[in-house]
């Protein structure tokens, strides 16, 4: 039996203690979510569906990707062996495609006429627009007006892929407003519309559904490490925005008590500055976007150099793992992530996404404190090509500071 307690309504935890997840939505969303859950429960056990999913993961996304032994990095740090799970090698450059293929195939089975999604920095929007092109399903992406300005290239990518990008113009005009608009569209049009959410967040059944599609990361990693080392790792680690690449890696190891699990939240400009995106490390249980989880106290200060980690809430299952002590959550700040970005690029010839660099930075911190025969697996959630211009600017700023 698994140590993870989750009810049929997607509530993690016991009645006596804190509970996370669930469904806190306006009444008009209850029926659409129920219909979605029924379809998910049905197709996740459907052989033909599973075969189609595996086909696209292999032939289109390029799975399985390698579990790569970062030998030079390991030797330089002089401690535990570091393995990288290479989600950066997937089509479109990150783990996001695992989830968008899965949900889009489900949408196809449900015979919807259109798919909608929210996006912050644009990565999930691009991954969604990609599979919608592949499966010939009309696609609408909601994006905050401010994000549309900041991420013009990703907006253009989505448009090239045939998606319509709609600006969310209320409030701060960023990710939160994009989610609100997408949920609103879904509640009005659910008869023919599928809402394809981007992480292990939102009301039930989204966290369980996204975990299901992302768990391929951990299942492959487990098989690969057993082949290479003949045993399980001592530590697995991943960056946590909403928490989907982390949950994908963690979940298949959760009942292996000998495997330590560490999620890495973005510490931004430093926890004491208040400018970060680390709800698990600093927040309190509350409700956001229709579910219960740890939430940052001051969501207006939500910041990370990695746009994909910039979310004031976090998946309910991570909240539960923290609460019961199954996983630890630590922070890595902007400067440390930038150093890890540069270090991995130079030592291994792999340019990681700034998001993934947070997990690499944590591995770099702890590997030297571990024995040489110990093993760390890091989720390399995405590639850093999208980040090189930003890193260039940050390095200019660093060298300017050094000259004053
Ligand atoms: C979006 C993104 C993340 C953060 O999302 P999670 O749901 O927390 O995994 C991390 N890494 C990359 C490369 C991303 O694009």
mmCIF file of C-alpha atoms in Angstrom, residues 181-323:
data_model
loop_
_atom_site.group_PDB
_atom_site.id
_atom_site.type_symbol
_atom_site.label_atom_id
_atom_site.label_comp_id
_atom_site.label_asym_id
_atom_site.label_seq_id
_atom_site.Cartn_x
_atom_site.Cartn_y
_atom_site.Cartn_z
ATOM 1 C CA UNK A 181 -9.935 33.705 -18.027
ATOM 2 C CA UNK A 182 -9.251 30.112 -19.047
ATOM 3 C CA UNK A 183 -11.412 28.766 -16.193
ATOM 4 C CA UNK A 184 -14.148 31.204 -17.136
ATOM 5 C CA UNK A 185 -14.067 30.081 -20.783
ATOM 6 C CA UNK A 186 -14.113 26.438 -19.646
ATOM 7 C CA UNK A 187 -17.161 26.957 -17.400
ATOM 8 C CA UNK A 188 -19.104 28.515 -20.292
ATOM 9 C CA UNK A 189 -18.026 26.193 -23.090
ATOM 10 C CA UNK A 190 -17.251 22.855 -21.477
ATOM 11 C CA UNK A 191 -19.639 20.953 -23.754
ATOM 12 C CA UNK A 192 -17.129 21.264 -26.592
ATOM 13 C CA UNK A 193 -13.975 22.654 -24.929
ATOM 14 C CA UNK A 194 -11.077 20.982 -23.096
ATOM 15 C CA UNK A 195 -9.017 22.980 -20.602
ATOM 16 C CA UNK A 196 -5.421 21.734 -20.811
ATOM 17 C CA UNK A 197 -3.730 22.825 -17.586
ATOM 18 C CA UNK A 198 0.057 23.194 -17.449
ATOM 19 C CA UNK A 199 1.129 21.761 -14.106
ATOM 20 C CA UNK A 200 0.064 19.601 -11.130
ATOM 21 C CA UNK A 201 -2.159 22.435 -9.892
ATOM 22 C CA UNK A 202 -5.810 23.507 -10.092
ATOM 23 C CA UNK A 203 -8.934 21.725 -8.864
ATOM 24 C CA UNK A 204 -9.355 17.935 -8.932
ATOM 25 C CA UNK A 205 -8.706 16.017 -11.208
ATOM 26 C CA UNK A 206 -5.962 18.180 -12.738
ATOM 27 C CA UNK A 207 -3.181 17.468 -10.194
ATOM 28 C CA UNK A 208 -3.689 13.693 -10.423
ATOM 29 C CA UNK A 209 -4.068 13.777 -14.196
ATOM 30 C CA UNK A 210 -0.903 15.800 -14.796
ATOM 31 C CA UNK A 211 0.987 13.566 -12.343
ATOM 32 C CA UNK A 212 -0.205 10.557 -14.309
ATOM 33 C CA UNK A 213 1.174 11.919 -17.580
ATOM 34 C CA UNK A 214 4.438 13.223 -16.078
ATOM 35 C CA UNK A 215 5.246 10.077 -14.076
ATOM 36 C CA UNK A 216 6.930 8.687 -17.176
ATOM 37 C CA UNK A 217 9.958 10.736 -16.030
ATOM 38 C CA UNK A 218 10.370 8.818 -12.779
ATOM 39 C CA UNK A 219 9.394 5.434 -14.223
ATOM 40 C CA UNK A 220 12.083 5.702 -16.882
ATOM 41 C CA UNK A 221 14.648 7.080 -14.424
ATOM 42 C CA UNK A 222 14.022 4.209 -12.021
ATOM 43 C CA UNK A 223 14.469 1.571 -14.693
ATOM 44 C CA UNK A 224 17.560 3.329 -16.064
ATOM 45 C CA UNK A 225 19.314 3.694 -12.701
ATOM 46 C CA UNK A 226 18.625 0.037 -11.886
ATOM 47 C CA UNK A 227 20.205 -0.919 -15.225
ATOM 48 C CA UNK A 228 23.237 1.328 -14.734
ATOM 49 C CA UNK A 229 23.891 1.005 -11.006
ATOM 50 C CA UNK A 230 21.846 -1.968 -9.900
ATOM 51 C CA UNK A 231 20.251 0.041 -7.117
ATOM 52 C CA UNK A 232 18.029 3.010 -6.327
ATOM 53 C CA UNK A 233 19.450 6.525 -5.959
ATOM 54 C CA UNK A 234 20.114 8.087 -2.550
ATOM 55 C CA UNK A 235 18.619 11.430 -3.534
ATOM 56 C CA UNK A 236 16.323 12.683 -6.289
ATOM 57 C CA UNK A 237 15.806 16.376 -6.870
ATOM 58 C CA UNK A 238 13.930 18.736 -9.195
ATOM 59 C CA UNK A 239 12.878 22.361 -9.425
ATOM 60 C CA UNK A 240 9.341 23.231 -8.310
ATOM 61 C CA UNK A 241 7.181 25.861 -9.983
ATOM 62 C CA UNK A 242 3.698 24.357 -10.039
ATOM 63 C CA UNK A 243 5.578 21.132 -9.475
ATOM 64 C CA UNK A 244 4.946 18.892 -12.504
ATOM 65 C CA UNK A 245 8.468 17.875 -13.519
ATOM 66 C CA UNK A 246 9.238 17.302 -9.841
ATOM 67 C CA UNK A 247 6.112 15.223 -9.249
ATOM 68 C CA UNK A 248 6.808 13.287 -12.453
ATOM 69 C CA UNK A 249 10.227 12.292 -11.107
ATOM 70 C CA UNK A 250 9.214 11.882 -7.451
ATOM 71 C CA UNK A 251 5.990 9.907 -7.628
ATOM 72 C CA UNK A 252 7.403 6.550 -8.801
ATOM 73 C CA UNK A 253 9.937 6.711 -5.908
ATOM 74 C CA UNK A 254 7.607 7.912 -3.178
ATOM 75 C CA UNK A 255 7.202 4.535 -1.484
ATOM 76 C CA UNK A 256 10.937 3.780 -1.651
ATOM 77 C CA UNK A 257 11.766 5.015 1.832
ATOM 78 C CA UNK A 258 15.542 4.841 1.231
ATOM 79 C CA UNK A 259 15.322 7.487 -1.510
ATOM 80 C CA UNK A 260 15.521 11.064 -0.185
ATOM 81 C CA UNK A 261 13.331 13.521 -2.098
ATOM 82 C CA UNK A 262 14.160 17.222 -2.320
ATOM 83 C CA UNK A 263 12.177 19.838 -4.253
ATOM 84 C CA UNK A 264 13.914 23.116 -5.064
ATOM 85 C CA UNK A 265 11.920 26.336 -4.960
ATOM 86 C CA UNK A 266 13.129 29.603 -6.477
ATOM 87 C CA UNK A 267 14.562 31.804 -3.743
ATOM 88 C CA UNK A 268 14.607 34.811 -6.113
ATOM 89 C CA UNK A 269 16.488 37.737 -4.609
ATOM 90 C CA UNK A 270 16.733 35.884 -1.292
ATOM 91 C CA UNK A 271 14.069 34.609 1.114
ATOM 92 C CA UNK A 272 14.673 37.473 3.546
ATOM 93 C CA UNK A 273 14.003 40.005 0.731
ATOM 94 C CA UNK A 274 10.453 38.643 0.357
ATOM 95 C CA UNK A 275 11.021 38.643 -3.415
ATOM 96 C CA UNK A 276 10.885 34.972 -4.407
ATOM 97 C CA UNK A 277 8.393 32.281 -5.447
ATOM 98 C CA UNK A 278 8.754 29.797 -2.600
ATOM 99 C CA UNK A 279 5.323 29.000 -1.113
ATOM 100 C CA UNK A 280 6.414 25.664 0.414
ATOM 101 C CA UNK A 281 9.370 27.245 2.171
ATOM 102 C CA UNK A 282 7.620 30.374 3.400
ATOM 103 C CA UNK A 283 3.841 30.190 2.876
ATOM 104 C CA UNK A 284 0.754 28.924 4.676
ATOM 105 C CA UNK A 285 -2.056 26.587 3.554
ATOM 106 C CA UNK A 286 -4.732 28.540 1.690
ATOM 107 C CA UNK A 287 -6.926 28.347 -1.397
ATOM 108 C CA UNK A 288 -5.763 29.515 -4.818
ATOM 109 C CA UNK A 289 -7.145 28.722 -8.298
ATOM 110 C CA UNK A 290 -9.704 26.251 -6.986
ATOM 111 C CA UNK A 291 -7.514 24.072 -4.728
ATOM 112 C CA UNK A 292 -5.809 24.094 -1.348
ATOM 113 C CA UNK A 293 -2.012 24.284 -1.043
ATOM 114 C CA UNK A 294 0.777 26.316 0.507
ATOM 115 C CA UNK A 295 0.492 29.858 -0.837
ATOM 116 C CA UNK A 296 3.006 32.712 -0.676
ATOM 117 C CA UNK A 297 2.065 35.405 1.788
ATOM 118 C CA UNK A 298 2.701 38.240 -0.614
ATOM 119 C CA UNK A 299 1.836 37.009 -4.087
ATOM 120 C CA UNK A 300 2.565 40.472 -5.545
ATOM 121 C CA UNK A 301 6.259 39.922 -4.735
ATOM 122 C CA UNK A 302 6.311 36.638 -6.661
ATOM 123 C CA UNK A 303 9.568 36.575 -8.638
ATOM 124 C CA UNK A 304 12.206 34.252 -10.068
ATOM 125 C CA UNK A 305 14.809 34.664 -12.817
ATOM 126 C CA UNK A 306 13.169 31.528 -14.216
ATOM 127 C CA UNK A 307 9.818 32.634 -15.609
ATOM 128 C CA UNK A 308 8.490 29.055 -15.463
ATOM 129 C CA UNK A 309 8.893 28.936 -11.671
ATOM 130 C CA UNK A 310 7.091 32.171 -11.020
ATOM 131 C CA UNK A 311 3.869 30.931 -9.334
ATOM 132 C CA UNK A 312 2.625 31.903 -5.833
ATOM 133 C CA UNK A 313 0.967 28.516 -5.178
ATOM 134 C CA UNK A 314 2.170 24.942 -5.673
ATOM 135 C CA UNK A 315 0.740 21.495 -6.379
ATOM 136 C CA UNK A 316 -1.353 19.998 -3.545
ATOM 137 C CA UNK A 317 0.625 16.760 -3.556
ATOM 138 C CA UNK A 318 3.877 18.646 -2.902
ATOM 139 C CA UNK A 319 2.086 20.481 -0.103
ATOM 140 C CA UNK A 320 1.128 17.104 1.342
ATOM 141 C CA UNK A 321 4.644 15.610 0.956
ATOM 142 C CA UNK A 322 6.004 18.591 2.846
ATOM 143 C CA UNK A 323 3.346 18.322 5.521
#
